């Protein structure tokens, strides 16, 4: 088990350290890299949201509907109140309650 | 101390999110039949939300080390793109630099992006405290979940939705503060198309690669809106 944790830890670190190994600050950072640094985060977050709801499908309509509803609630609450605890807490509890109905 | 207090204030949203998500991880991990100290070791050494969640079923199914490594690399590959934003500013962080690189999670990344440090405070120190506090919250949350999990045998099915909710919340935050919604829409459309075409197991990395490609295609138009920093 601890060997698995170690492998997982090393493989988590590699993507984090890679850009710093490639651009170690001695040369100027290419403008393309700066541009990607500015635009990618927004695109990546959109991809991650889709990644989290990837299992939504017509073969499991109940769970899928609950998941989509809870995501919508999280987003709407956050848009309105701007409180991460509230948005995450309420939508997660809602999802857990819906699953048990 | 000024820098510490500033960082503490900045990290309050992550405190809330990480206690909750860390606890969810601790619960999942312990309820899968693993000891509490292994959960803490994960949060200390791996320190990556989505990877740690995915790690639980892998460990439970006795996945091979190669499988674990490959899954981790794929899940965390997006972090390559986070480091790109901080290649220059981490340079001034001195001894804290290796830790800042290690601790660059999704949430710490978004905090550092949104933190403007004024001259009497040193940016390196502020970044260090933000990163360290965030990991402390994560470990604390893990401990709470791991111990509550052994003490109270509740049915916690669905608690992992907290991760989905956290990403949705960060997405909304970035959408609100973005000068252009084009990158977000680009990622969204490509992700949905690839999900339908390639299926849920294989779409993530191709999506990220093609998203980079399309962002580069739109560079002329977008640099005018976003600026060159």
Short mmCIF file of C-alpha atoms in Angstrom, two decimals:
data_model
loop_
_atom_site.label_atom_id
_atom_site.label_comp_id
_atom_site.label_asym_id
_atom_site.label_seq_id
_atom_site.Cartn_x
_atom_site.Cartn_y
_atom_site.Cartn_z
CA UNK A 1 0.00 0.00 0.00
CA UNK A 2 2.73 2.46 0.92
CA UNK A 3 4.58 1.70 -2.29
CA UNK A 4 1.36 2.57 -4.16
CA UNK A 5 1.10 5.85 -2.24
CA UNK A 6 4.72 6.65 -3.09
CA UNK A 7 4.21 5.94 -6.80
CA UNK A 8 1.07 8.06 -6.76
CA UNK A 9 2.93 10.89 -4.98
CA UNK A 10 5.80 10.88 -7.47
CA UNK A 11 3.44 10.79 -10.46
CA UNK A 12 1.45 13.68 -8.95
CA UNK A 13 4.61 15.75 -8.63
CA UNK A 14 5.96 15.16 -12.16
CA UNK A 15 3.33 17.26 -14.00
CA UNK A 16 3.69 20.00 -11.38
CA UNK A 17 7.45 20.28 -11.68
CA UNK A 18 7.72 19.80 -15.46
CA UNK A 19 7.12 23.41 -16.57
CA UNK A 20 9.66 24.64 -14.01
CA UNK A 21 12.26 22.22 -15.36
CA UNK A 22 11.57 23.31 -18.94
CA UNK A 23 11.62 27.05 -18.23
CA UNK A 24 14.06 27.51 -15.39
CA UNK A 25 14.05 31.29 -15.51
CA UNK A 26 17.48 31.71 -17.06
CA UNK A 27 15.93 32.39 -20.44
CA UNK A 28 12.91 34.60 -20.94
CA UNK A 29 9.62 32.70 -20.88
CA UNK A 30 8.25 32.41 -24.43
CA UNK A 31 5.20 34.58 -25.07
CA UNK A 32 3.19 31.55 -26.15
CA UNK A 33 3.69 30.09 -22.68
CA UNK A 34 2.59 33.32 -21.01
CA UNK A 35 -0.48 33.40 -23.25
CA UNK A 36 -1.41 29.82 -22.36
CA UNK A 37 -0.84 30.60 -18.69
CA UNK A 38 -3.44 33.36 -18.98
CA UNK A 39 -6.11 31.54 -20.97
CA UNK A 40 -5.81 27.86 -20.10
CA UNK A 41 -7.11 28.01 -16.49
CA UNK A 42 -10.58 29.06 -17.61
CA UNK A 43 -10.71 26.40 -20.31
CA UNK A 44 -9.38 23.74 -17.93
CA UNK A 45 -12.01 24.49 -15.28
CA UNK A 46 -14.75 24.09 -17.90
CA UNK A 47 -13.24 20.74 -18.91
CA UNK A 48 -13.03 19.64 -15.26
CA UNK A 49 -16.69 20.37 -14.63
CA UNK A 50 -17.59 18.17 -17.62
CA UNK A 51 -15.10 15.57 -16.39
CA UNK A 52 -16.91 15.35 -13.06
CA UNK A 53 -20.32 14.78 -14.64
CA UNK A 54 -18.98 12.45 -17.35
CA UNK A 55 -20.98 9.47 -16.10
CA UNK A 56 -24.28 11.21 -16.87
CA UNK A 57 -26.18 9.00 -19.33
CA UNK A 58 -29.66 7.95 -20.39
CA UNK A 59 -29.10 4.46 -18.99
CA UNK A 60 -29.12 5.91 -15.45
CA UNK A 61 -31.67 8.72 -15.79
CA UNK A 62 -32.35 9.12 -12.07
CA UNK A 63 -28.75 9.55 -10.86
CA UNK A 64 -27.92 11.65 -13.92
CA UNK A 65 -30.80 14.04 -13.32
CA UNK A 66 -29.85 14.40 -9.63
CA UNK A 67 -26.23 15.11 -10.52
CA UNK A 68 -27.11 17.73 -13.13
CA UNK A 69 -29.60 19.34 -10.75
CA UNK A 70 -27.04 19.50 -7.93
CA UNK A 71 -24.42 21.03 -10.25
CA UNK A 72 -26.95 23.64 -11.35
CA UNK A 73 -27.76 24.41 -7.71
CA UNK A 74 -24.05 24.76 -6.84
CA UNK A 75 -23.49 27.15 -9.73
CA UNK A 76 -26.62 29.22 -9.15
CA UNK A 77 -25.94 29.50 -5.40
CA UNK A 78 -22.36 30.53 -6.03
CA UNK A 79 -23.37 33.07 -8.64
CA UNK A 80 -25.83 34.55 -6.15
CA UNK A 81 -24.07 34.31 -2.76
CA UNK A 82 -20.37 33.90 -3.63
CA UNK A 83 -19.76 31.63 -0.65
CA UNK A 84 -17.88 28.40 -1.45
CA UNK A 85 -18.92 26.70 1.79
CA UNK A 86 -22.60 27.42 1.15
CA UNK A 87 -22.51 26.39 -2.52
CA UNK A 88 -20.53 23.20 -1.95
CA UNK A 89 -22.29 22.24 1.29
CA UNK A 90 -25.86 22.77 0.13
CA UNK A 91 -25.42 21.12 -3.28
CA UNK A 92 -23.59 18.09 -1.82
CA UNK A 93 -26.20 17.55 0.90
CA UNK A 94 -28.97 18.00 -1.68
CA UNK A 95 -27.38 15.36 -3.89
CA UNK A 96 -26.99 12.93 -1.00
CA UNK A 97 -30.62 13.44 0.07
CA UNK A 98 -31.92 13.02 -3.51
CA UNK A 99 -30.03 9.72 -3.86
CA UNK A 100 -31.87 8.38 -0.82
CA UNK A 101 -35.41 9.32 -1.90
CA UNK B 1 3.60 38.02 10.50
CA UNK B 2 1.82 40.51 8.29
CA UNK B 3 2.27 38.16 5.38
CA UNK B 4 0.89 35.27 7.40
CA UNK B 5 -2.26 37.16 8.39
CA UNK B 6 -2.82 38.33 4.82
CA UNK B 7 -2.47 34.73 3.59
CA UNK B 8 -4.78 33.40 6.32
CA UNK B 9 -7.50 35.82 5.24
CA UNK B 10 -7.06 34.90 1.57
CA UNK B 11 -7.36 31.18 2.23
CA UNK B 12 -10.70 31.20 4.09
CA UNK B 13 -12.67 29.92 1.05
CA UNK B 14 -10.19 27.08 0.62
CA UNK B 15 -10.39 26.35 4.35
CA UNK B 16 -14.11 25.67 3.92
CA UNK B 17 -13.71 23.67 0.75
CA UNK B 18 -10.71 21.63 1.89
CA UNK B 19 -12.08 20.70 5.30
CA UNK B 20 -15.14 19.36 3.54
CA UNK B 21 -13.34 17.66 0.66
CA UNK B 22 -10.49 16.41 2.83
CA UNK B 23 -13.06 14.90 5.21
CA UNK B 24 -14.83 13.30 2.24
CA UNK B 25 -11.52 11.76 1.17
CA UNK B 26 -10.70 10.57 4.70
CA UNK B 27 -14.13 8.94 4.95
CA UNK B 28 -13.91 7.26 1.55
CA UNK B 29 -10.43 6.00 2.28
CA UNK B 30 -11.16 4.59 5.72
CA UNK B 31 -14.55 3.13 4.72
CA UNK B 32 -12.74 1.26 1.91
CA UNK B 33 -10.96 -0.59 4.70
CA UNK B 34 -7.62 1.24 4.91
CA UNK B 35 -5.99 2.63 8.08
CA UNK B 36 -6.26 6.31 9.08
CA UNK B 37 -2.52 6.94 8.98
CA UNK B 38 -2.41 5.87 5.32
CA UNK B 39 -5.09 8.48 4.59
CA UNK B 40 -2.91 11.12 6.26
CA UNK B 41 0.14 9.91 4.32
CA UNK B 42 -1.82 10.40 1.08
CA UNK B 43 -2.76 13.96 1.97
CA UNK B 44 0.80 14.72 3.07
CA UNK B 45 2.65 13.17 0.12
CA UNK B 46 0.22 13.06 -2.83
CA UNK B 47 -1.80 16.18 -2.03
CA UNK B 48 -4.01 16.21 -5.13
CA UNK B 49 -7.78 16.09 -4.68
CA UNK B 50 -8.98 14.32 -7.81
CA UNK B 51 -6.02 11.91 -7.77
CA UNK B 52 -6.65 10.93 -4.16
CA UNK B 53 -10.34 10.25 -4.87
CA UNK B 54 -9.44 8.10 -7.87
CA UNK B 55 -6.72 6.40 -5.82
CA UNK B 56 -9.22 4.82 -3.39
CA UNK B 57 -10.92 2.41 -5.86
CA UNK B 58 -7.55 1.68 -7.51
CA UNK B 59 -6.08 0.69 -4.17
CA UNK B 60 -9.19 -1.29 -3.22
CA UNK B 61 -9.04 -3.25 -6.51
CA UNK B 62 -5.30 -3.95 -6.04
CA UNK B 63 -4.43 -2.09 -9.24
CA UNK B 64 -0.84 -2.51 -10.45
CA UNK B 65 1.75 0.21 -9.75
CA UNK B 66 1.87 0.93 -13.49
CA UNK B 67 -1.89 1.44 -13.59
CA UNK B 68 -1.75 3.72 -10.55
CA UNK B 69 1.13 5.73 -12.03
CA UNK B 70 -0.52 6.11 -15.42
CA UNK B 71 -3.89 7.14 -13.97
CA UNK B 72 -2.19 9.69 -11.71
CA UNK B 73 -0.16 11.17 -14.57
CA UNK B 74 -3.27 11.49 -16.74
CA UNK B 75 -5.40 13.01 -13.98
CA UNK B 76 -2.70 15.47 -12.95
CA UNK B 77 -1.46 16.30 -16.45
CA UNK B 78 -3.48 19.52 -16.30
CA UNK B 79 -1.05 20.78 -13.65
CA UNK B 80 1.58 21.21 -16.36
CA UNK B 81 -0.51 24.13 -17.51
CA UNK B 82 -0.76 25.64 -14.01
CA UNK B 83 3.00 25.81 -13.52
CA UNK B 84 3.31 27.73 -16.76
CA UNK B 85 1.66 30.75 -15.11
CA UNK B 86 4.18 30.87 -12.28
CA UNK B 87 7.51 30.07 -13.93
CA UNK B 88 8.55 33.70 -13.51
CA UNK B 89 7.09 34.66 -10.12
CA UNK B 90 8.20 31.48 -8.29
CA UNK B 91 11.74 32.39 -9.26
CA UNK B 92 11.76 35.03 -6.50
CA UNK B 93 10.48 32.67 -3.82
CA UNK B 94 13.96 31.39 -2.86
CA UNK B 95 13.99 28.38 -0.55
CA UNK B 96 10.19 28.06 -0.63
CA UNK B 97 10.20 27.39 -4.40
CA UNK B 98 10.28 23.56 -4.31
CA UNK B 99 7.38 23.50 -1.85
CA UNK B 100 5.35 26.01 -3.91
CA UNK B 101 5.80 23.74 -6.94
CA UNK B 102 4.79 20.63 -4.98
CA UNK B 103 1.74 22.27 -3.41
CA UNK B 104 0.27 23.84 -6.56
CA UNK B 105 -3.22 22.32 -6.46
CA UNK B 106 -6.23 23.57 -8.40
CA UNK B 107 -7.40 25.65 -5.46
CA UNK B 108 -4.01 27.05 -4.43
CA UNK B 109 -3.43 27.85 -8.08
CA UNK B 110 -6.63 29.87 -8.34
CA UNK B 111 -5.83 31.69 -5.06
CA UNK B 112 -2.32 32.61 -6.22
CA UNK B 113 -3.72 33.82 -9.55
CA UNK B 114 -6.08 36.15 -7.72
CA UNK B 115 -3.60 37.51 -5.16
CA UNK B 116 -1.96 40.90 -5.69
CA UNK B 117 0.88 41.43 -3.18
CA UNK B 118 1.76 45.04 -2.32
CA UNK B 119 5.44 46.04 -1.76
CA UNK B 120 5.98 45.97 2.03
CA UNK B 121 4.95 42.33 1.88
CA UNK B 122 7.12 39.86 0.02
CA UNK B 123 5.28 37.88 -2.62
CA UNK B 124 7.33 34.74 -2.00
CA UNK B 125 6.37 34.70 1.70
CA UNK B 126 2.68 35.30 0.95
CA UNK B 127 2.68 32.51 -1.66
CA UNK B 128 4.41 30.19 0.80
CA UNK B 129 1.91 30.80 3.60
CA UNK B 130 -1.07 30.40 1.25
CA UNK B 131 0.30 27.10 -0.04
CA UNK B 132 1.20 25.78 3.41
CA UNK B 133 -2.11 26.80 5.01
CA UNK B 134 -4.06 25.16 2.18
CA UNK B 135 -2.25 21.86 2.69
CA UNK B 136 -2.78 22.08 6.47
CA UNK B 137 -6.54 22.47 5.89
CA UNK B 138 -6.46 19.48 3.55
CA UNK B 139 -4.64 17.30 6.08
CA UNK B 140 -6.89 18.48 8.91
CA UNK B 141 -9.98 17.67 6.83
CA UNK B 142 -8.56 14.24 6.02
CA UNK B 143 -7.98 13.56 9.72
CA UNK B 144 -11.53 14.63 10.63
CA UNK B 145 -13.00 12.38 7.92
CA UNK B 146 -10.78 9.44 8.77
CA UNK B 147 -11.61 9.52 12.48
CA UNK B 148 -15.29 10.37 12.09
CA UNK B 149 -15.44 7.57 9.53
CA UNK B 150 -14.30 4.96 12.02
CA UNK B 151 -16.41 6.37 14.87
CA UNK B 152 -19.70 6.92 13.03
CA UNK B 153 -20.57 4.28 10.43
CA UNK B 154 -22.93 6.51 8.36
CA UNK B 155 -23.78 5.73 4.78
CA UNK B 156 -21.82 8.50 3.04
CA UNK B 157 -22.72 7.60 -0.57
CA UNK B 158 -22.67 10.75 -2.68
CA UNK B 159 -20.32 12.76 -0.48
CA UNK B 160 -17.75 12.72 -3.28
CA UNK B 161 -20.04 15.13 -5.10
CA UNK B 162 -18.22 17.81 -3.08
CA UNK B 163 -15.40 17.67 -5.64
CA UNK B 164 -17.77 18.27 -8.54
CA UNK B 165 -19.33 21.15 -6.61
CA UNK B 166 -15.90 22.67 -5.90
CA UNK B 167 -14.96 22.65 -9.59
CA UNK B 168 -18.35 24.13 -10.48
CA UNK B 169 -17.76 26.88 -7.90
CA UNK B 170 -14.28 27.71 -9.22
CA UNK B 171 -15.67 27.67 -12.76
CA UNK B 172 -18.32 30.24 -11.78
CA UNK B 173 -15.67 32.40 -10.05
CA UNK B 174 -13.43 32.39 -13.10
CA UNK B 175 -16.36 33.04 -15.41
CA UNK B 176 -17.33 36.12 -13.37
CA UNK B 177 -13.83 37.62 -13.35
CA UNK B 178 -12.83 36.68 -16.92
CA UNK B 179 -12.25 39.43 -19.49
CA UNK B 180 -13.23 36.99 -22.22
CA UNK B 181 -15.43 33.91 -22.01
CA UNK B 182 -13.92 32.45 -25.16
CA UNK B 183 -11.41 30.14 -23.38
CA UNK B 184 -14.13 28.75 -21.09
CA UNK B 185 -16.50 28.15 -24.01
CA UNK B 186 -13.69 26.57 -26.04
CA UNK B 187 -12.95 24.09 -23.24
CA UNK B 188 -16.63 23.39 -22.64
CA UNK B 189 -17.51 22.66 -26.26
CA UNK B 190 -14.44 20.47 -26.88
CA UNK B 191 -15.03 18.53 -23.66
CA UNK B 192 -18.68 17.81 -24.52
CA UNK B 193 -17.87 16.77 -28.10
CA UNK B 194 -15.00 14.50 -27.03
CA UNK B 195 -17.06 13.01 -24.20
CA UNK B 196 -19.75 12.00 -26.70
CA UNK B 197 -17.26 10.73 -29.31
CA UNK B 198 -14.62 9.04 -27.13
CA UNK B 199 -16.66 8.11 -24.05
CA UNK B 200 -16.14 8.95 -20.36
CA UNK B 201 -12.95 6.91 -19.81
CA UNK B 202 -10.78 8.29 -22.57
CA UNK B 203 -11.79 11.86 -23.29
CA UNK B 204 -9.88 13.93 -20.72
CA UNK B 205 -6.36 14.11 -22.12
CA UNK B 206 -7.32 14.41 -25.82
CA UNK B 207 -9.69 17.19 -24.73
CA UNK B 208 -6.90 19.10 -22.97
CA UNK B 209 -4.52 18.73 -25.92
CA UNK B 210 -7.11 19.87 -28.48
CA UNK B 211 -8.13 22.73 -26.15
CA UNK B 212 -4.53 23.99 -26.12
CA UNK B 213 -4.49 23.73 -29.91
CA UNK B 214 -7.69 25.76 -30.29
CA UNK B 215 -6.53 28.37 -27.76
CA UNK B 216 -3.35 28.83 -29.80
CA UNK B 217 -5.48 29.26 -32.94
CA UNK B 218 -7.41 32.06 -31.24
CA UNK B 219 -4.28 33.72 -29.88
CA UNK B 220 -4.32 36.88 -32.04
CA UNK B 221 -7.92 37.65 -31.17
CA UNK B 222 -7.59 36.80 -27.46
CA UNK B 223 -4.30 38.57 -26.72
CA UNK B 224 -6.01 41.80 -27.72
CA UNK B 225 -8.69 41.25 -25.07
CA UNK B 226 -6.66 39.71 -22.27
CA UNK B 227 -3.40 41.64 -22.73
CA UNK B 228 0.21 40.50 -22.44
CA UNK B 229 0.64 40.91 -18.64
#
